[in-house]
Coordinates of C-alpha atoms in Angstrom, one line a residue:
Chain E
M1 CA -115.2 -97.5 36.9
L2 CA -112.9 -95.3 39.0
R3 CA -113.6 -92.2 36.9
N4 CA -117.5 -92.7 37.4
L5 CA -116.8 -93.1 41.1
K6 CA -114.7 -89.8 41.3
K7 CA -117.7 -88.1 39.4
S8 CA -120.4 -89.2 41.5
L9 CA -118.8 -88.9 45.0
P10 CA -119.5 -85.1 45.2
H11 CA -123.1 -85.9 44.3
V12 CA -123.4 -88.5 47.0
V13 CA -122.0 -86.1 49.6
L14 CA -124.2 -83.2 48.5
L15 CA -127.2 -85.3 48.3
S16 CA -126.9 -86.7 51.7
Y17 CA -126.6 -82.9 52.8
L18 CA -129.7 -82.3 51.0
L19 CA -131.5 -85.0 52.7
V20 CA -130.5 -83.6 56.0
I21 CA -132.0 -80.2 55.1
L22 CA -135.1 -81.6 53.5
F23 CA -136.0 -84.6 55.6
P24 CA -137.2 -82.6 58.6
F25 CA -139.8 -80.8 56.5
L26 CA -141.0 -84.2 54.9
F27 CA -141.1 -85.6 58.5
V28 CA -143.4 -82.8 59.5
L29 CA -145.4 -82.9 56.4
F30 CA -146.1 -86.7 57.0
S31 CA -146.7 -86.3 60.7
S32 CA -149.4 -83.6 60.0
V33 CA -151.6 -86.1 58.1
K34 CA -151.2 -88.9 60.8
K35 CA -153.9 -89.7 63.4
D36 CA -152.0 -89.2 66.5
N37 CA -148.7 -89.3 68.4
N38 CA -149.2 -93.1 68.4
E39 CA -149.2 -93.4 64.8
I40 CA -146.2 -91.2 64.4
A41 CA -144.4 -93.4 66.9
L42 CA -145.2 -96.6 65.1
N43 CA -144.3 -95.3 61.6
P44 CA -142.1 -92.3 61.9
F45 CA -140.4 -92.2 58.6
G46 CA -143.0 -93.1 55.9
I47 CA -146.3 -91.8 54.5
P48 CA -149.4 -92.9 56.6
K49 CA -151.7 -95.6 55.6
E50 CA -154.7 -93.4 55.6
F51 CA -154.5 -89.5 55.5
V52 CA -156.1 -87.6 58.3
F53 CA -156.7 -84.0 57.2
N54 CA -158.5 -83.1 60.3
N55 CA -155.3 -81.8 61.9
Y56 CA -155.3 -79.0 59.4
V57 CA -158.9 -77.9 60.3
E58 CA -158.3 -78.2 64.1
A59 CA -154.9 -76.5 63.9
W60 CA -156.5 -73.5 61.9
V61 CA -159.2 -73.1 64.6
N62 CA -157.2 -73.9 67.6
A63 CA -154.0 -72.0 66.5
K64 CA -155.9 -69.0 65.3
I65 CA -153.5 -69.2 62.2
S66 CA -155.8 -66.8 60.3
T67 CA -155.5 -63.9 62.8
Y68 CA -151.9 -64.3 63.2
F69 CA -151.1 -64.7 59.6
F70 CA -152.9 -61.3 58.8
N71 CA -151.4 -59.5 61.7
S72 CA -147.9 -60.7 60.5
L73 CA -148.8 -59.9 56.9
Y74 CA -150.0 -56.3 57.4
I75 CA -147.3 -55.4 60.1
S76 CA -144.4 -56.8 57.8
I77 CA -145.8 -54.9 54.7
F78 CA -146.5 -51.8 56.2
A79 CA -143.2 -51.5 58.2
S80 CA -141.1 -52.5 55.1
V81 CA -143.0 -49.9 52.8
V82 CA -142.3 -47.1 55.2
T83 CA -138.8 -48.0 55.7
I84 CA -138.2 -47.9 52.1
L85 CA -139.9 -44.4 51.6
L86 CA -137.9 -43.0 54.6
G87 CA -134.8 -44.8 53.3
A88 CA -135.0 -43.7 49.8
M89 CA -135.7 -40.1 50.9
F90 CA -132.5 -40.1 53.0
A91 CA -130.5 -41.9 50.4
F92 CA -131.5 -39.6 47.6
A93 CA -130.7 -36.6 49.8
V94 CA -127.2 -37.8 50.7
T95 CA -126.2 -39.2 47.3
R96 CA -127.9 -36.7 44.7
M97 CA -128.4 -33.4 46.5
R98 CA -125.4 -31.1 47.3
Q99 CA -124.9 -30.1 50.9
G100 CA -121.1 -30.3 50.9
K101 CA -119.8 -32.3 54.0
W102 CA -123.3 -33.0 55.4
N103 CA -123.8 -35.7 52.9
G104 CA -120.9 -37.6 54.1
I105 CA -121.3 -37.1 57.7
L106 CA -124.8 -38.2 57.7
F107 CA -124.2 -41.4 55.5
S108 CA -121.3 -42.3 57.7
L109 CA -123.5 -41.9 60.8
V110 CA -126.0 -44.4 59.6
L111 CA -123.3 -46.8 58.4
I112 CA -122.3 -47.0 62.0
G113 CA -125.8 -48.4 62.8
M114 CA -125.0 -51.6 60.9
L115 CA -122.3 -52.5 63.4
I116 CA -124.6 -52.3 66.4
P117 CA -126.0 -55.8 67.9
N118 CA -129.6 -54.8 67.7
N119 CA -130.6 -57.3 70.5
A120 CA -128.6 -55.6 73.0
L121 CA -130.8 -52.5 72.5
M122 CA -134.1 -54.2 73.2
L123 CA -134.4 -52.9 76.9
P124 CA -134.1 -49.1 75.9
I125 CA -136.5 -49.8 73.0
Y126 CA -138.9 -51.5 75.3
T127 CA -138.8 -48.3 77.5
I128 CA -139.3 -45.9 74.5
V129 CA -142.3 -47.9 73.4
R130 CA -143.8 -47.9 76.8
K131 CA -143.3 -44.2 77.2
L132 CA -145.0 -43.5 73.9
G133 CA -147.9 -45.4 75.3
I134 CA -148.0 -47.8 72.5
L135 CA -147.0 -51.0 74.2
N136 CA -149.5 -53.7 73.4
T137 CA -150.5 -52.1 70.1
H138 CA -149.1 -53.1 66.7
W139 CA -147.2 -49.8 66.7
A140 CA -144.9 -51.3 69.4
L141 CA -143.6 -53.6 66.6
I142 CA -144.1 -51.4 63.5
I143 CA -142.1 -48.4 64.6
P144 CA -139.1 -50.3 65.9
Y145 CA -139.3 -52.6 62.7
I146 CA -139.1 -49.4 60.7
A147 CA -136.2 -47.9 62.6
N148 CA -134.3 -51.3 62.7
A149 CA -134.2 -51.8 58.9
I150 CA -133.2 -48.1 58.1
P151 CA -129.4 -48.5 58.0
F152 CA -129.6 -51.5 55.7
T153 CA -132.1 -50.0 53.4
I154 CA -130.1 -46.8 53.1
I155 CA -126.8 -48.5 52.4
I156 CA -128.4 -50.6 49.6
L157 CA -130.5 -47.7 48.1
A158 CA -127.6 -45.3 48.3
A159 CA -125.2 -47.7 46.5
F160 CA -127.8 -47.9 43.8
M161 CA -128.6 -44.3 43.3
R162 CA -125.0 -43.3 43.3
S163 CA -124.6 -45.4 40.1
L164 CA -127.1 -43.4 38.3
P165 CA -125.6 -41.0 35.8
R166 CA -125.5 -37.2 36.8
E167 CA -126.9 -36.2 33.3
I168 CA -130.3 -37.5 34.2
E169 CA -131.2 -34.9 36.8
E170 CA -129.4 -32.1 34.8
A171 CA -131.8 -32.6 32.1
A172 CA -134.5 -32.7 34.8
V173 CA -133.4 -29.3 36.2
M174 CA -133.4 -27.8 32.8
D175 CA -137.0 -28.9 32.3
G176 CA -137.7 -27.0 35.7
L177 CA -138.3 -29.9 38.2
K178 CA -137.5 -29.2 41.7
A179 CA -135.7 -31.6 44.1
Q180 CA -138.9 -33.3 45.2
G181 CA -139.9 -33.7 41.5
I182 CA -136.7 -35.2 40.7
F183 CA -137.0 -37.6 43.5
A184 CA -140.5 -38.7 42.9
R185 CA -140.6 -38.8 39.1
I186 CA -137.1 -39.7 38.1
I187 CA -135.0 -41.4 40.8
V188 CA -137.6 -43.5 42.5
P189 CA -138.7 -45.2 39.2
L190 CA -135.2 -45.8 38.4
T191 CA -134.4 -47.3 41.8
I192 CA -137.4 -49.8 41.8
P193 CA -135.3 -52.9 41.3
A194 CA -133.0 -52.2 44.3
M195 CA -136.4 -51.3 46.2
V196 CA -137.7 -54.8 45.5
T197 CA -134.6 -56.5 46.7
V198 CA -134.7 -54.3 49.9
F199 CA -138.4 -55.0 50.3
I200 CA -138.0 -58.7 50.4
V201 CA -135.1 -58.6 52.8
N202 CA -137.0 -56.3 55.1
F203 CA -140.3 -58.2 54.7
L204 CA -138.7 -61.5 55.7
G205 CA -136.9 -59.9 58.5
N206 CA -140.2 -58.6 59.9
W207 CA -142.1 -61.6 59.1
N208 CA -139.7 -63.8 61.1
E209 CA -138.8 -61.4 64.0
F210 CA -139.5 -62.9 67.4
L211 CA -138.1 -61.2 70.4
L212 CA -139.9 -57.9 70.2
A213 CA -143.1 -59.6 69.0
N214 CA -142.9 -61.9 72.0
Y215 CA -142.3 -59.3 74.7
F216 CA -144.0 -56.2 73.5
L217 CA -147.4 -57.6 72.9
S218 CA -149.6 -59.5 75.5
N219 CA -152.7 -59.4 73.8
D220 CA -153.6 -62.7 72.0
E221 CA -155.6 -61.0 69.2
L222 CA -152.5 -59.0 68.3
R223 CA -149.9 -61.7 68.1
T224 CA -147.7 -62.3 65.1
L225 CA -147.2 -65.7 63.4
P226 CA -143.9 -66.8 65.1
V227 CA -145.0 -66.0 68.4
G228 CA -148.5 -67.3 68.1
M229 CA -147.0 -70.7 66.8
V230 CA -144.7 -70.9 69.9
Q231 CA -147.7 -70.3 72.0
F232 CA -149.8 -72.9 70.2
R233 CA -146.9 -75.4 70.6
D234 CA -146.9 -74.8 74.5
Q235 CA -150.5 -75.3 74.7
Y236 CA -150.9 -78.4 72.5
Q237 CA -147.4 -79.8 73.2
M238 CA -148.8 -83.4 73.5
N239 CA -150.5 -83.4 70.1
Y240 CA -147.7 -83.6 67.7
A241 CA -149.9 -84.2 64.5
Q242 CA -151.8 -81.0 65.0
M243 CA -148.6 -79.2 65.8
S244 CA -147.1 -80.4 62.6
A245 CA -150.1 -79.1 60.7
G246 CA -149.6 -75.6 62.2
I247 CA -145.9 -75.8 61.1
V248 CA -147.0 -76.6 57.7
Y249 CA -149.3 -73.6 57.7
S250 CA -146.5 -71.3 58.7
V251 CA -143.9 -72.6 56.4
V252 CA -145.9 -73.1 53.2
P253 CA -146.4 -69.5 52.4
V254 CA -142.6 -68.7 52.9
I255 CA -141.8 -71.6 50.5
I256 CA -144.2 -70.5 47.8
I257 CA -142.6 -67.0 48.0
Y258 CA -139.2 -68.5 48.0
A259 CA -140.1 -70.8 44.8
I260 CA -141.1 -67.7 42.9
L261 CA -138.7 -65.1 43.9
Q262 CA -135.7 -67.2 44.8
E263 CA -133.1 -65.4 42.6
K264 CA -134.1 -62.2 44.1
I265 CA -134.3 -63.5 47.7
I266 CA -130.9 -65.1 47.5
E267 CA -129.2 -62.0 46.1
G268 CA -131.0 -59.6 48.6
V269 CA -130.5 -61.7 51.6
T270 CA -126.8 -62.4 51.1
A271 CA -126.3 -58.7 50.3
G272 CA -128.1 -58.0 53.7
G273 CA -125.8 -60.5 55.3
V274 CA -123.8 -57.8 56.4
K275 CA -126.7 -57.0 58.6
G276 CA -126.4 -60.3 60.3
Chain I
M1 CA -127.9 -24.8 37.1
N2 CA -128.1 -27.2 40.0
K3 CA -129.8 -24.9 42.3
A4 CA -132.7 -27.4 42.6
L5 CA -130.5 -29.8 44.2
K6 CA -128.8 -27.3 46.7
N7 CA -132.0 -26.6 48.6
P8 CA -131.0 -26.9 52.3
L9 CA -134.8 -26.9 53.4
V10 CA -135.7 -29.8 51.1
F11 CA -132.4 -31.6 52.1
T12 CA -133.3 -31.3 55.8
L13 CA -136.9 -32.4 55.1
F14 CA -135.7 -35.5 53.2
V15 CA -133.2 -36.6 55.7
L16 CA -135.0 -35.8 58.9
P17 CA -137.7 -38.6 59.3
A18 CA -135.1 -41.5 58.8
L19 CA -132.3 -39.6 60.8
F20 CA -134.9 -39.1 63.7
L21 CA -135.9 -42.7 63.9
F22 CA -132.1 -43.6 63.6
L23 CA -131.2 -41.4 66.7
M24 CA -134.2 -42.6 68.5
F25 CA -133.8 -46.4 68.1
F26 CA -130.1 -46.7 67.5
V27 CA -128.0 -43.7 69.2
Y28 CA -130.2 -42.8 72.1
P29 CA -130.6 -46.5 73.4
I30 CA -126.8 -46.9 73.6
F31 CA -126.6 -43.9 75.8
S32 CA -129.7 -44.9 77.7
S33 CA -128.2 -48.4 78.4
I34 CA -125.0 -47.0 79.6
Y35 CA -126.7 -44.6 82.0
Y36 CA -129.2 -47.1 83.4
S37 CA -126.5 -49.8 83.8
L38 CA -125.3 -47.6 86.6
T39 CA -128.5 -47.5 88.6
S40 CA -130.8 -49.9 90.3
W41 CA -133.8 -48.7 88.4
N42 CA -136.7 -51.2 88.3
G43 CA -138.0 -49.8 84.9
V44 CA -141.2 -48.4 86.1
S45 CA -140.9 -46.0 89.3
D46 CA -140.0 -42.5 89.2
T47 CA -136.9 -42.6 91.3
V48 CA -133.7 -43.7 89.6
K49 CA -130.9 -44.6 92.2
Y50 CA -127.4 -44.2 91.0
T51 CA -125.3 -47.3 92.2
G52 CA -122.1 -47.1 90.4
L53 CA -120.6 -50.1 89.2
T54 CA -122.6 -52.6 91.5
N55 CA -124.4 -54.0 88.6
F56 CA -121.2 -54.8 86.7
K57 CA -119.6 -56.3 90.0
K58 CA -122.6 -58.3 90.5
A59 CA -122.9 -59.7 86.9
L60 CA -119.0 -60.7 86.8
G61 CA -119.5 -62.3 90.1
D62 CA -122.7 -64.4 89.0
E63 CA -121.9 -67.8 88.0
R64 CA -125.0 -67.9 85.8
F65 CA -123.9 -64.9 84.0
W66 CA -120.6 -66.8 83.1
I67 CA -122.5 -69.9 82.2
S68 CA -124.4 -67.8 79.6
A69 CA -121.1 -66.0 78.4
K70 CA -119.5 -69.5 78.0
N71 CA -122.6 -70.6 75.9
N72 CA -122.2 -67.6 73.5
G73 CA -118.7 -68.9 73.3
W74 CA -119.8 -72.3 72.4
F75 CA -121.9 -70.8 69.6
I76 CA -118.8 -68.9 68.2
I77 CA -116.6 -72.0 68.5
F78 CA -119.1 -74.3 66.9
S79 CA -119.4 -71.9 63.9
C80 CA -115.6 -71.6 63.3
F81 CA -114.7 -75.2 63.9
V82 CA -117.6 -77.1 62.7
Q83 CA -119.7 -75.0 60.5
V84 CA -116.9 -73.0 58.6
P85 CA -115.2 -76.3 57.6
L86 CA -118.4 -77.8 56.2
I87 CA -119.4 -74.4 54.5
V88 CA -115.8 -74.4 52.6
L89 CA -116.3 -78.2 51.7
F90 CA -119.9 -78.0 50.5
S91 CA -119.4 -74.8 48.4
L92 CA -116.3 -76.2 46.8
L93 CA -118.3 -79.3 45.9
I94 CA -121.2 -77.4 44.5
A95 CA -119.0 -75.1 42.6
N96 CA -117.5 -78.1 40.8
V97 CA -120.3 -80.2 39.9
K98 CA -121.9 -79.8 36.6
K99 CA -125.3 -81.1 37.0
L100 CA -128.0 -80.0 39.8
K101 CA -125.9 -76.9 40.9
G102 CA -129.1 -74.9 40.9
L103 CA -131.1 -77.3 43.0
Y104 CA -128.4 -77.8 45.7
K105 CA -128.1 -73.9 45.9
T106 CA -131.9 -73.4 46.3
A107 CA -132.4 -76.4 48.7
V108 CA -129.6 -75.7 51.1
F109 CA -130.5 -71.8 51.4
M110 CA -134.1 -72.6 52.2
P111 CA -133.8 -72.7 56.0
A112 CA -132.2 -69.3 56.1
I113 CA -135.5 -67.6 55.1
M114 CA -137.5 -69.3 57.7
S115 CA -138.5 -68.0 61.2
T116 CA -136.1 -69.0 63.8
A117 CA -139.2 -69.6 65.9
V118 CA -140.7 -72.0 63.8
I119 CA -137.5 -73.8 63.0
G120 CA -137.0 -74.1 66.8
I121 CA -140.6 -75.7 67.1
L122 CA -139.9 -78.1 64.2
W123 CA -136.5 -79.2 65.9
G124 CA -138.2 -79.5 69.1
F125 CA -140.4 -82.2 67.6
I126 CA -137.3 -83.8 65.9
Y127 CA -135.6 -84.0 69.1
E128 CA -138.7 -85.3 71.1
P129 CA -137.6 -88.2 73.1
N130 CA -140.5 -90.7 72.3
I131 CA -141.6 -90.1 68.8
G132 CA -139.1 -87.6 67.4
L133 CA -137.0 -88.3 64.4
I134 CA -133.6 -88.5 65.9
N135 CA -134.4 -91.0 68.6
K136 CA -136.3 -93.1 66.0
I137 CA -133.2 -93.1 63.8
I138 CA -130.7 -93.9 66.6
G139 CA -133.3 -96.6 67.8
L140 CA -132.7 -98.5 64.6
F141 CA -129.0 -98.9 65.7
G142 CA -130.3 -100.1 69.1
V143 CA -129.3 -96.8 71.0
D144 CA -131.6 -95.9 73.9
P145 CA -133.7 -92.6 73.6
I146 CA -131.8 -89.6 74.6
Y147 CA -133.6 -86.7 76.1
W148 CA -131.9 -84.1 73.9
L149 CA -133.4 -80.8 75.2
S150 CA -133.9 -81.7 78.7
D151 CA -130.6 -83.5 79.4
E152 CA -128.0 -80.9 80.4
R153 CA -125.2 -82.8 78.6
F154 CA -127.1 -82.6 75.3
A155 CA -129.3 -79.5 75.4
M156 CA -126.7 -77.0 74.3
L157 CA -125.3 -79.3 71.4
S158 CA -128.9 -79.7 70.3
I159 CA -129.3 -76.1 69.9
L160 CA -126.1 -75.5 68.2
I161 CA -126.9 -78.2 65.7
T162 CA -130.2 -76.7 65.1
N163 CA -128.7 -73.2 64.5
A164 CA -126.0 -74.7 62.3
W165 CA -128.8 -76.5 60.1
Q166 CA -130.4 -73.1 59.7
W167 CA -127.6 -71.0 58.8
T168 CA -124.9 -73.2 57.0
G169 CA -126.7 -73.0 53.6
F170 CA -126.8 -69.3 53.8
Y171 CA -123.2 -69.0 54.1
I172 CA -122.5 -71.7 51.6
V173 CA -124.4 -69.4 49.0
M174 CA -122.2 -66.5 50.0
V175 CA -119.1 -68.4 49.5
L176 CA -120.2 -70.2 46.4
A177 CA -120.9 -66.7 44.8
A178 CA -117.2 -65.8 45.8
I179 CA -115.8 -69.0 44.2
L180 CA -117.9 -68.7 40.9
S181 CA -116.6 -65.2 40.4
I182 CA -112.9 -66.3 40.4
P183 CA -111.9 -66.1 36.7
G184 CA -111.8 -69.4 35.0
E185 CA -108.2 -68.9 33.6
L186 CA -106.5 -69.5 37.0
D187 CA -108.0 -72.8 37.4
E188 CA -107.3 -73.7 33.8
A189 CA -103.6 -72.8 34.1
A190 CA -103.3 -75.1 37.0
K191 CA -105.0 -77.9 35.3
I192 CA -102.8 -77.6 32.4
D193 CA -99.7 -77.8 34.8
G194 CA -101.1 -81.1 35.9
A195 CA -102.8 -80.0 39.1
T196 CA -105.5 -82.5 40.5
G197 CA -108.9 -81.3 41.6
V198 CA -108.0 -81.4 45.2
Q199 CA -104.8 -79.6 44.7
R200 CA -106.5 -76.9 42.7
A201 CA -109.2 -76.5 45.4
L202 CA -106.7 -76.1 48.3
R203 CA -103.9 -74.3 46.4
I204 CA -106.0 -71.9 44.2
T205 CA -109.5 -71.5 45.2
L206 CA -109.1 -71.6 48.8
P207 CA -106.6 -68.9 49.3
L208 CA -108.6 -66.7 47.0
I209 CA -111.8 -67.1 48.8
M210 CA -110.1 -66.3 52.3
P211 CA -111.4 -62.8 52.4
I212 CA -115.2 -64.2 52.3
I213 CA -114.4 -66.7 54.7
S214 CA -113.2 -64.0 57.1
I215 CA -116.6 -62.3 56.6
V216 CA -118.3 -65.4 57.3
I217 CA -116.6 -65.8 60.6
M218 CA -117.3 -62.1 61.4
L219 CA -121.0 -62.7 60.6
S220 CA -121.0 -65.9 62.6
I221 CA -119.5 -64.2 65.7
A222 CA -122.0 -61.3 65.3
G223 CA -124.8 -63.9 65.0
A224 CA -123.5 -65.8 68.0
M225 CA -123.5 -62.8 70.3
K226 CA -127.2 -62.0 69.3
A227 CA -128.5 -65.6 69.6
A228 CA -131.5 -65.4 71.8
D229 CA -134.9 -66.5 70.1
I230 CA -133.6 -70.0 69.2
V231 CA -132.9 -70.6 72.9
I232 CA -136.1 -69.2 74.2
V233 CA -138.1 -71.3 71.7
M234 CA -136.2 -74.6 72.3
T235 CA -135.3 -74.6 75.9
K236 CA -136.3 -71.4 77.5
G237 CA -132.6 -71.3 78.9
G238 CA -133.0 -74.8 80.6
P239 CA -132.5 -77.3 82.0
A240 CA -131.3 -75.7 85.0
G241 CA -130.1 -72.7 83.2
S242 CA -127.5 -74.6 81.1
T243 CA -128.4 -73.3 77.8
E244 CA -128.9 -69.6 78.8
V245 CA -126.9 -67.1 76.6
M246 CA -126.3 -63.5 77.4
A247 CA -129.2 -62.0 75.6
T248 CA -131.8 -64.4 77.3
Y249 CA -130.1 -63.7 80.7
M250 CA -130.5 -60.1 80.2
I251 CA -134.2 -60.4 79.3
K252 CA -134.8 -62.6 82.1
Y253 CA -133.6 -60.0 84.6
A254 CA -134.9 -56.9 83.0
I255 CA -138.2 -57.8 81.7
T256 CA -139.3 -60.9 83.7
N257 CA -137.9 -59.8 87.0
F258 CA -138.0 -56.0 86.6
K259 CA -134.2 -55.5 87.3
Y260 CA -134.0 -52.8 84.6
G261 CA -130.8 -51.3 85.6
Y262 CA -129.1 -54.7 86.0
G263 CA -130.3 -55.8 82.5
N264 CA -128.9 -52.8 81.0
A265 CA -125.5 -53.6 82.7
I266 CA -125.6 -57.0 80.8
A267 CA -126.6 -55.2 77.6
V268 CA -123.4 -53.0 77.9
L269 CA -121.4 -56.2 78.6
I270 CA -122.7 -57.8 75.5
F271 CA -121.5 -54.7 73.6
M272 CA -118.1 -54.9 75.2
F273 CA -117.8 -58.6 74.7
T274 CA -118.8 -58.2 71.0
L275 CA -116.3 -55.4 70.6
V276 CA -113.4 -57.3 72.2
V277 CA -114.0 -60.6 70.2
T278 CA -114.4 -58.8 66.9
A279 CA -111.2 -56.7 67.6
F280 CA -109.4 -59.7 68.5
Y281 CA -110.4 -61.4 65.4
Q282 CA -109.4 -58.6 63.3
L283 CA -106.2 -57.9 64.8
V284 CA -104.9 -61.3 65.3
I285 CA -106.2 -63.5 62.9
A286 CA -107.8 -61.7 59.9
R287 CA -104.7 -59.6 59.3
R288 CA -102.6 -62.9 59.0
N289 CA -104.9 -64.2 56.4
E290 CA -104.6 -61.1 54.5
R291 CA -100.8 -61.7 54.4
I292 CA -101.1 -65.1 53.1
E293 CA -103.1 -64.0 50.3
Y294 CA -100.5 -61.8 48.8

């Protein structure tokens, strides 16, 4: 009896924590199929008597979810891919090419970038973006997103490339490959696993980014999902059932990706934890 | 033989694009911030007037700035004294259960991959005074509705709880990984010597994971100094500026009110505060931990 209690106590504690994490999601999910605020107020915890899917239709139209969703998707993917390309080139040069002390100097310089609290740089970046004349275009997010993820990308890719044996490229040089060839045909294919991890971390970072997206774009058609959701909330604050449907739309894609790739994501994000 | 890898031209071409972006978006902004913090520039006009340390004097003399600095402090205090003990407790529990380990790990981590903005909206609903989850729960016990986000006494606490809800699981997974990488023999040996589970957790595991806890604290401090989006989404700094943090204070002046020079002075202060807090932690607390370990 006592033994059983001792064994189940940790589970009781952990399951309560799990409830605290998961119940808010269930609350929103249930609310999203309730008719209106009144029904949420009368029956806050349970499943509604009749399911109202109209909220999803209304939210899709009113919140322009599809527009925001595709804006977010293409900005996040594009910026992450470019970061990886530029980061991989840099990492390759400083880990595999031989330029004496320059390798170390350049790498350490980028390392310092990890220590900079990037929100504090928002104002100068705003000025740069304005001077480039790209304020209120998607480039205003894409270019800073690419730049922002570069230090983390380089550190992870450089660590991975350093672990590849030297003999690989010696053989390639014998076969007459130049540095570009070694990079494109040998190092990049071998680095794919690390690139996938870095891609996931950068993608999630860009997908969730709020501050720049909120202040650098003012045209509604250009907005990304987090900013669009906040604006939708501000407009339809009184209709919580519809707002819940909006939240479900923005959360479900992330949960699906997480369900498929959770091991990769956990590994990558915690490695990126140094990034904060 | 390795001539191909010693080509300076190719090296430069490979390094340049990333280096250029790095210099433009990390290095230049720091100097630009310092420069404009000494001016009264409005961010648009052609003339930039040098005003010396006026902006800094004004900021340090502004009560609102200190309220926002204090709120950053609350973020740090809350993570060190509420979150960290919970993180350690939950990761020890998860490490020691046999069943459902994967489920716990996957589920607690989930909020960390979501957008802070969406989580802010979600929790705004949970805190809603009339139909929100929390008031409905405390209503079961006969407690009157609390205006969580519009009452000065509760607004900051509500934000801190939401922030903890999002990030605790993330750190649990980090600490859990450290616990699981401790060689099993240590625990076995203690078990044979008759140490109970609690004793083993406190005397064997805890000292060994001190370095990772130190990292968790450092990351929490860095996160606390950067906090902004959660405040903007949940309260916009209100009620009456009581939940403003340094970053939102900076944005309010620089972007909304065109006091660009003043905003940059705040950015420089955020830098300096971060440096001071991290240095203080490293020198005074982290060092001592290191010594306990050996």
